[in-house]
Amino acid sequence: ERVSVNTMAMSQDRFQLVTLQAVTDTMPLLGTPYPLNDWQASSTQVLIDPVLATQWSLRVGDELALGNRVFRIRGILAEADPLQTVASQFAPQVIIPLASLPELGLTGAGSRISYERLFAGDEAAISKLAQLLNQDKPEHWQLVSGQTASDDLGQTLNTAWLFLDISALVSLLVAGLAVLIASRFYLPQWRKQVALMRALGMKQGQLIRLFAL
């Protein structure tokens, strides 16, 4: 189970928007070497995204304030979640035990909190569970499968590539326009010199090579 909410974190008078994730000890965390059962027993320790650790030069044992509580960093995740990489640049992940969340005062009205429950198991059993949930699903529920996440990620990447292609085309057009404008100002200054060199017998190919170099 995972509960997520965006909030501000503070360390040594520095503030940063973070994605706070409160998880149970059965929640799989990418890249963590820490025993979650032991960590869940402590309500004063957090795990942080490597992006946040790099931005603030944080180390294990440093303090981090969240809501109305001050936590101590238990560890730094070995790597960022690939599905959260872009978001982590703006709101790095901070992970706390689920039991600690109510004490922070961050779950009131307007908090835009989200609740997630993850299921893993045999493909047939998961498909049957998804069908049962879809039959009587409240409007505010959203069912997301591993394939759905892949489709969304693929669509995002396709949009990003399209944007890069358009940016490259615009850059090429701007560069060509700049060369054209520079040529219109540069060549008239050499008109008399070119006429003199032609009169002295220089061939057109030689002039082209001269200005091309």
PDB file of C-alpha atoms in Angstrom:
ATOM      1  CA  GLU A   1       0.000   0.000   0.000  1.00  0.00           C
ATOM      2  CA  ARG A   2       1.226   3.514  -0.812  1.00  0.00           C
ATOM      3  CA  VAL A   3      -0.120   6.976  -0.014  1.00  0.00           C
ATOM      4  CA  SER A   4       1.359   9.935  -1.914  1.00  0.00           C
ATOM      5  CA  VAL A   5       1.122  13.690  -1.423  1.00  0.00           C
ATOM      6  CA  ASN A   6       3.187  16.674  -2.565  1.00  0.00           C
ATOM      7  CA  THR A   7       4.592  18.826   0.214  1.00  0.00           C
ATOM      8  CA  MET A   8       7.602  20.949   1.157  1.00  0.00           C
ATOM      9  CA  ALA A   9      10.685  19.503   2.824  1.00  0.00           C
ATOM     10  CA  MET A  10      13.190  21.562   4.804  1.00  0.00           C
ATOM     11  CA  SER A  11      16.807  20.958   5.721  1.00  0.00           C
ATOM     12  CA  GLN A  12      19.181  23.617   7.056  1.00  0.00           C
ATOM     13  CA  ASP A  13      16.863  26.512   6.038  1.00  0.00           C
ATOM     14  CA  ARG A  14      16.513  25.132   2.483  1.00  0.00           C
ATOM     15  CA  PHE A  15      13.098  24.288   1.052  1.00  0.00           C
ATOM     16  CA  GLN A  16      12.230  21.843  -1.738  1.00  0.00           C
ATOM     17  CA  LEU A  17       8.980  20.518  -3.168  1.00  0.00           C
ATOM     18  CA  VAL A  18       8.969  16.724  -2.722  1.00  0.00           C
ATOM     19  CA  THR A  19       6.668  13.819  -3.436  1.00  0.00           C
ATOM     20  CA  LEU A  20       6.067  12.260  -0.041  1.00  0.00           C
ATOM     21  CA  GLN A  21       5.267   8.560  -0.217  1.00  0.00           C
ATOM     22  CA  ALA A  22       4.083   6.665   2.842  1.00  0.00           C
ATOM     23  CA  VAL A  23       4.409   2.914   2.304  1.00  0.00           C
ATOM     24  CA  THR A  24       3.907  -0.370   4.090  1.00  0.00           C
ATOM     25  CA  ASP A  25       6.703  -2.872   4.633  1.00  0.00           C
ATOM     26  CA  THR A  26       5.438  -4.996   1.703  1.00  0.00           C
ATOM     27  CA  MET A  27       5.816  -2.164  -0.800  1.00  0.00           C
ATOM     28  CA  PRO A  28       8.632  -2.937  -3.306  1.00  0.00           C
ATOM     29  CA  LEU A  29      11.124  -0.074  -3.443  1.00  0.00           C
ATOM     30  CA  LEU A  30      13.407   0.121  -6.463  1.00  0.00           C
ATOM     31  CA  GLY A  31      17.094  -0.019  -5.610  1.00  0.00           C
ATOM     32  CA  THR A  32      16.782  -0.110  -1.818  1.00  0.00           C
ATOM     33  CA  PRO A  33      19.125  -2.391   0.141  1.00  0.00           C
ATOM     34  CA  TYR A  34      17.384  -1.574   3.429  1.00  0.00           C
ATOM     35  CA  PRO A  35      15.320  -4.093   5.435  1.00  0.00           C
ATOM     36  CA  LEU A  36      11.904  -2.447   5.428  1.00  0.00           C
ATOM     37  CA  ASN A  37      10.620  -4.457   8.367  1.00  0.00           C
ATOM     38  CA  ASP A  38      13.246  -2.897  10.637  1.00  0.00           C
ATOM     39  CA  TRP A  39      12.801   0.534   9.091  1.00  0.00           C
ATOM     40  CA  GLN A  40       9.005   0.444   9.523  1.00  0.00           C
ATOM     41  CA  ALA A  41       9.471  -0.073  13.257  1.00  0.00           C
ATOM     42  CA  SER A  42      10.974   3.425  13.464  1.00  0.00           C
ATOM     43  CA  SER A  43       8.675   6.403  12.901  1.00  0.00           C
ATOM     44  CA  THR A  44      11.524   8.923  12.793  1.00  0.00           C
ATOM     45  CA  GLN A  45      13.487   7.774   9.738  1.00  0.00           C
ATOM     46  CA  VAL A  46      13.059   8.365   6.005  1.00  0.00           C
ATOM     47  CA  LEU A  47      14.484   7.127   2.718  1.00  0.00           C
ATOM     48  CA  ILE A  48      15.211   9.775   0.083  1.00  0.00           C
ATOM     49  CA  ASP A  49      15.594   9.960  -3.672  1.00  0.00           C
ATOM     50  CA  PRO A  50      19.219  10.202  -4.935  1.00  0.00           C
ATOM     51  CA  VAL A  51      18.207  13.396  -6.784  1.00  0.00           C
ATOM     52  CA  LEU A  52      17.413  15.157  -3.499  1.00  0.00           C
ATOM     53  CA  ALA A  53      20.588  13.810  -1.885  1.00  0.00           C
ATOM     54  CA  THR A  54      22.664  15.274  -4.737  1.00  0.00           C
ATOM     55  CA  GLN A  55      20.879  18.627  -4.786  1.00  0.00           C
ATOM     56  CA  TRP A  56      21.381  19.250  -1.084  1.00  0.00           C
ATOM     57  CA  SER A  57      24.489  17.104  -0.464  1.00  0.00           C
ATOM     58  CA  LEU A  58      22.527  15.103   2.114  1.00  0.00           C
ATOM     59  CA  ARG A  59      23.993  12.081   3.854  1.00  0.00           C
ATOM     60  CA  VAL A  60      22.686   9.293   6.027  1.00  0.00           C
ATOM     61  CA  GLY A  61      21.976  10.698   9.488  1.00  0.00           C
ATOM     62  CA  ASP A  62      21.068  14.242   8.347  1.00  0.00           C
ATOM     63  CA  GLU A  63      17.766  15.753   9.471  1.00  0.00           C
ATOM     64  CA  LEU A  64      14.808  16.477   7.160  1.00  0.00           C
ATOM     65  CA  ALA A  65      11.635  18.282   8.248  1.00  0.00           C
ATOM     66  CA  LEU A  66       8.294  17.163   6.794  1.00  0.00           C
ATOM     67  CA  GLY A  67       5.030  18.703   7.953  1.00  0.00           C
ATOM     68  CA  ASN A  68       5.304  19.173  11.716  1.00  0.00           C
ATOM     69  CA  ARG A  69       7.875  16.423  12.248  1.00  0.00           C
ATOM     70  CA  VAL A  70      11.647  16.189  11.914  1.00  0.00           C
ATOM     71  CA  PHE A  71      13.001  12.928  10.510  1.00  0.00           C
ATOM     72  CA  ARG A  72      16.494  11.522  10.213  1.00  0.00           C
ATOM     73  CA  ILE A  73      17.657  10.087   6.899  1.00  0.00           C
ATOM     74  CA  ARG A  74      17.929   6.301   7.173  1.00  0.00           C
ATOM     75  CA  GLY A  75      19.227   5.751   3.661  1.00  0.00           C
ATOM     76  CA  ILE A  76      19.405   6.953   0.063  1.00  0.00           C
ATOM     77  CA  LEU A  77      17.812   4.832  -2.652  1.00  0.00           C
ATOM     78  CA  ALA A  78      20.423   3.305  -4.921  1.00  0.00           C
ATOM     79  CA  GLU A  79      18.652   4.587  -8.043  1.00  0.00           C
ATOM     80  CA  ALA A  80      15.662   6.666  -9.057  1.00  0.00           C
ATOM     81  CA  ASP A  81      12.441   5.044 -10.222  1.00  0.00           C
ATOM     82  CA  PRO A  82      12.555   5.194 -14.069  1.00  0.00           C
ATOM     83  CA  LEU A  83       8.842   6.030 -14.164  1.00  0.00           C
ATOM     84  CA  GLN A  84       9.485   8.965 -11.808  1.00  0.00           C
ATOM     85  CA  THR A  85      12.767  10.216 -13.268  1.00  0.00           C
ATOM     86  CA  VAL A  86      11.380  13.359 -14.873  1.00  0.00           C
ATOM     87  CA  ALA A  87       9.128  14.187 -11.945  1.00  0.00           C
ATOM     88  CA  SER A  88      12.013  13.603  -9.524  1.00  0.00           C
ATOM     89  CA  GLN A  89      13.869  16.578 -10.989  1.00  0.00           C
ATOM     90  CA  PHE A  90      11.098  18.873  -9.735  1.00  0.00           C
ATOM     91  CA  ALA A  91       9.709  16.928  -6.763  1.00  0.00           C
ATOM     92  CA  PRO A  92      12.128  14.212  -5.543  1.00  0.00           C
ATOM     93  CA  GLN A  93      10.675  11.264  -3.657  1.00  0.00           C
ATOM     94  CA  VAL A  94      10.828  11.026   0.120  1.00  0.00           C
ATOM     95  CA  ILE A  95       9.610   7.754   1.615  1.00  0.00           C
ATOM     96  CA  ILE A  96       8.306   7.285   5.147  1.00  0.00           C
ATOM     97  CA  PRO A  97       6.515   4.438   6.989  1.00  0.00           C
ATOM     98  CA  LEU A  98       2.771   4.590   6.437  1.00  0.00           C
ATOM     99  CA  ALA A  99       2.118   4.727  10.187  1.00  0.00           C
ATOM    100  CA  SER A 100       3.957   8.074  10.397  1.00  0.00           C
ATOM    101  CA  LEU A 101       1.758   9.938   7.886  1.00  0.00           C
ATOM    102  CA  PRO A 102      -1.195  10.913  10.151  1.00  0.00           C
ATOM    103  CA  GLU A 103       1.186  12.655  12.559  1.00  0.00           C
ATOM    104  CA  LEU A 104       2.467  15.114   9.926  1.00  0.00           C
ATOM    105  CA  GLY A 105      -0.730  17.125   9.487  1.00  0.00           C
ATOM    106  CA  LEU A 106      -0.572  16.839   5.678  1.00  0.00           C
ATOM    107  CA  THR A 107      -3.740  14.872   4.972  1.00  0.00           C
ATOM    108  CA  GLY A 108      -6.364  17.544   5.472  1.00  0.00           C
ATOM    109  CA  ALA A 109      -8.751  19.118   2.968  1.00  0.00           C
ATOM    110  CA  GLY A 110      -7.061  20.306  -0.221  1.00  0.00           C
ATOM    111  CA  SER A 111      -4.001  18.097   0.213  1.00  0.00           C
ATOM    112  CA  ARG A 112      -4.531  16.317  -3.170  1.00  0.00           C
ATOM    113  CA  ILE A 113      -3.539  13.040  -1.574  1.00  0.00           C
ATOM    114  CA  SER A 114      -3.657   9.789  -3.538  1.00  0.00           C
ATOM    115  CA  TYR A 115      -4.080   6.244  -2.231  1.00  0.00           C
ATOM    116  CA  GLU A 116      -2.639   3.243  -4.053  1.00  0.00           C
ATOM    117  CA  ARG A 117      -2.852  -0.483  -3.445  1.00  0.00           C
ATOM    118  CA  LEU A 118      -0.601  -2.723  -5.505  1.00  0.00           C
ATOM    119  CA  PHE A 119      -1.311  -6.362  -6.328  1.00  0.00           C
ATOM    120  CA  ALA A 120       1.095  -8.952  -7.717  1.00  0.00           C
ATOM    121  CA  GLY A 121       0.653 -12.607  -8.521  1.00  0.00           C
ATOM    122  CA  ASP A 122      -0.406 -15.062 -11.205  1.00  0.00           C
ATOM    123  CA  GLU A 123      -1.522 -13.332 -14.418  1.00  0.00           C
ATOM    124  CA  ALA A 124      -4.856 -15.148 -14.499  1.00  0.00           C
ATOM    125  CA  ALA A 125      -5.622 -14.273 -10.882  1.00  0.00           C
ATOM    126  CA  ILE A 126      -4.735 -10.613 -11.441  1.00  0.00           C
ATOM    127  CA  SER A 127      -6.926 -10.477 -14.568  1.00  0.00           C
ATOM    128  CA  LYS A 128      -9.861 -11.957 -12.639  1.00  0.00           C
ATOM    129  CA  LEU A 129      -9.341  -9.435  -9.821  1.00  0.00           C
ATOM    130  CA  ALA A 130      -9.246  -6.560 -12.344  1.00  0.00           C
ATOM    131  CA  GLN A 131     -12.544  -7.729 -13.852  1.00  0.00           C
ATOM    132  CA  LEU A 132     -14.203  -7.876 -10.436  1.00  0.00           C
ATOM    133  CA  LEU A 133     -12.971  -4.393  -9.540  1.00  0.00           C
ATOM    134  CA  ASN A 134     -14.129  -2.956 -12.862  1.00  0.00           C
ATOM    135  CA  GLN A 135     -17.661  -4.293 -12.338  1.00  0.00           C
ATOM    136  CA  ASP A 136     -18.315  -2.120  -9.298  1.00  0.00           C
ATOM    137  CA  LYS A 137     -15.697   0.606  -9.521  1.00  0.00           C
ATOM    138  CA  PRO A 138     -16.388   4.045  -7.967  1.00  0.00           C
ATOM    139  CA  GLU A 139     -15.834   7.027 -10.280  1.00  0.00           C
ATOM    140  CA  HIS A 140     -12.791   8.259  -8.358  1.00  0.00           C
ATOM    141  CA  TRP A 141     -10.973   4.923  -8.684  1.00  0.00           C
ATOM    142  CA  GLN A 142      -8.405   4.330 -11.414  1.00  0.00           C
ATOM    143  CA  LEU A 143      -7.126   0.861 -12.295  1.00  0.00           C
ATOM    144  CA  VAL A 144      -3.602   0.874 -13.733  1.00  0.00           C
ATOM    145  CA  SER A 145      -1.831  -2.230 -15.011  1.00  0.00           C
ATOM    146  CA  GLY A 146       1.785  -2.724 -15.941  1.00  0.00           C
ATOM    147  CA  GLN A 147       0.786  -2.605 -19.608  1.00  0.00           C
ATOM    148  CA  THR A 148      -1.108   0.654 -19.104  1.00  0.00           C
ATOM    149  CA  ALA A 149       1.965   2.239 -17.549  1.00  0.00           C
ATOM    150  CA  SER A 150       4.049   1.080 -20.531  1.00  0.00           C
ATOM    151  CA  ASP A 151       1.540   2.536 -23.000  1.00  0.00           C
ATOM    152  CA  ASP A 152       1.496   5.861 -21.171  1.00  0.00           C
ATOM    153  CA  LEU A 153       5.285   5.953 -21.061  1.00  0.00           C
ATOM    154  CA  GLY A 154       5.480   5.128 -24.780  1.00  0.00           C
ATOM    155  CA  GLN A 155       3.041   7.924 -25.620  1.00  0.00           C
ATOM    156  CA  THR A 156       5.054  10.353 -23.501  1.00  0.00           C
ATOM    157  CA  LEU A 157       8.293   9.364 -25.235  1.00  0.00           C
ATOM    158  CA  ASN A 158       6.684   9.693 -28.667  1.00  0.00           C
ATOM    159  CA  THR A 159       5.508  13.192 -27.773  1.00  0.00           C
ATOM    160  CA  ALA A 160       8.998  14.069 -26.544  1.00  0.00           C
ATOM    161  CA  TRP A 161      10.599  12.826 -29.782  1.00  0.00           C
ATOM    162  CA  LEU A 162       8.097  14.840 -31.843  1.00  0.00           C
ATOM    163  CA  PHE A 163       8.968  17.946 -29.845  1.00  0.00           C
ATOM    164  CA  LEU A 164      12.689  17.331 -30.391  1.00  0.00           C
ATOM    165  CA  ASP A 165      12.145  16.852 -34.141  1.00  0.00           C
ATOM    166  CA  ILE A 166      10.235  20.121 -34.365  1.00  0.00           C
ATOM    167  CA  SER A 167      12.922  21.884 -32.308  1.00  0.00           C
ATOM    168  CA  ALA A 168      15.650  20.565 -34.629  1.00  0.00           C
ATOM    169  CA  LEU A 169      13.728  21.763 -37.705  1.00  0.00           C
ATOM    170  CA  VAL A 170      13.206  25.221 -36.220  1.00  0.00           C
ATOM    171  CA  SER A 171      16.902  25.422 -35.289  1.00  0.00           C
ATOM    172  CA  LEU A 172      17.860  24.495 -38.867  1.00  0.00           C
ATOM    173  CA  LEU A 173      15.576  27.172 -40.317  1.00  0.00           C
ATOM    174  CA  VAL A 174      16.903  29.824 -37.939  1.00  0.00           C
ATOM    175  CA  ALA A 175      20.511  28.874 -38.769  1.00  0.00           C
ATOM    176  CA  GLY A 176      19.820  29.070 -42.508  1.00  0.00           C
ATOM    177  CA  LEU A 177      18.154  32.469 -42.098  1.00  0.00           C
ATOM    178  CA  ALA A 178      21.138  33.712 -40.106  1.00  0.00           C
ATOM    179  CA  VAL A 179      23.548  32.593 -42.857  1.00  0.00           C
ATOM    180  CA  LEU A 180      21.418  34.316 -45.491  1.00  0.00           C
ATOM    181  CA  ILE A 181      21.309  37.594 -43.566  1.00  0.00           C
ATOM    182  CA  ALA A 182      25.057  37.474 -42.910  1.00  0.00           C
ATOM    183  CA  SER A 183      25.728  36.863 -46.615  1.00  0.00           C
ATOM    184  CA  ARG A 184      23.649  39.880 -47.659  1.00  0.00           C
ATOM    185  CA  PHE A 185      25.774  42.115 -45.451  1.00  0.00           C
ATOM    186  CA  TYR A 186      29.120  40.444 -46.124  1.00  0.00           C
ATOM    187  CA  LEU A 187      29.227  40.034 -49.922  1.00  0.00           C
ATOM    188  CA  PRO A 188      28.515  43.687 -50.904  1.00  0.00           C
ATOM    189  CA  GLN A 189      31.612  44.738 -48.927  1.00  0.00           C
ATOM    190  CA  TRP A 190      33.759  42.587 -51.234  1.00  0.00           C
ATOM    191  CA  ARG A 191      32.165  43.627 -54.532  1.00  0.00           C
ATOM    192  CA  LYS A 192      34.982  45.966 -55.582  1.00  0.00           C
ATOM    193  CA  GLN A 193      37.713  43.503 -54.546  1.00  0.00           C
ATOM    194  CA  VAL A 194      36.000  40.706 -56.502  1.00  0.00           C
ATOM    195  CA  ALA A 195      35.725  42.905 -59.591  1.00  0.00           C
ATOM    196  CA  LEU A 196      39.430  43.777 -59.339  1.00  0.00           C
ATOM    197  CA  MET A 197      40.480  40.136 -58.943  1.00  0.00           C
ATOM    198  CA  ARG A 198      38.354  39.155 -61.963  1.00  0.00           C
ATOM    199  CA  ALA A 199      39.971  41.937 -63.975  1.00  0.00           C
ATOM    200  CA  LEU A 200      43.392  40.589 -63.020  1.00  0.00           C
ATOM    201  CA  GLY A 201      42.456  37.168 -64.383  1.00  0.00           C
ATOM    202  CA  MET A 202      41.199  35.179 -61.385  1.00  0.00           C
ATOM    203  CA  LYS A 203      38.697  32.527 -62.426  1.00  0.00           C
ATOM    204  CA  GLN A 204      35.212  32.125 -60.937  1.00  0.00           C
ATOM    205  CA  GLY A 205      36.084  28.752 -59.392  1.00  0.00           C
ATOM    206  CA  GLN A 206      39.041  30.305 -57.596  1.00  0.00           C
ATOM    207  CA  LEU A 207      36.816  33.053 -56.180  1.00  0.00           C
ATOM    208  CA  ILE A 208      34.301  30.499 -54.966  1.00  0.00           C
ATOM    209  CA  ARG A 209      37.021  28.501 -53.212  1.00  0.00           C
ATOM    210  CA  LEU A 210      38.418  31.721 -51.697  1.00  0.00           C
ATOM    211  CA  PHE A 211      35.124  32.716 -50.053  1.00  0.00           C
ATOM    212  CA  ALA A 212      34.152  29.147 -49.202  1.00  0.00           C
ATOM    213  CA  LEU A 213      37.291  28.808 -47.099  1.00  0.00           C
TER     214      LEU A 213
END
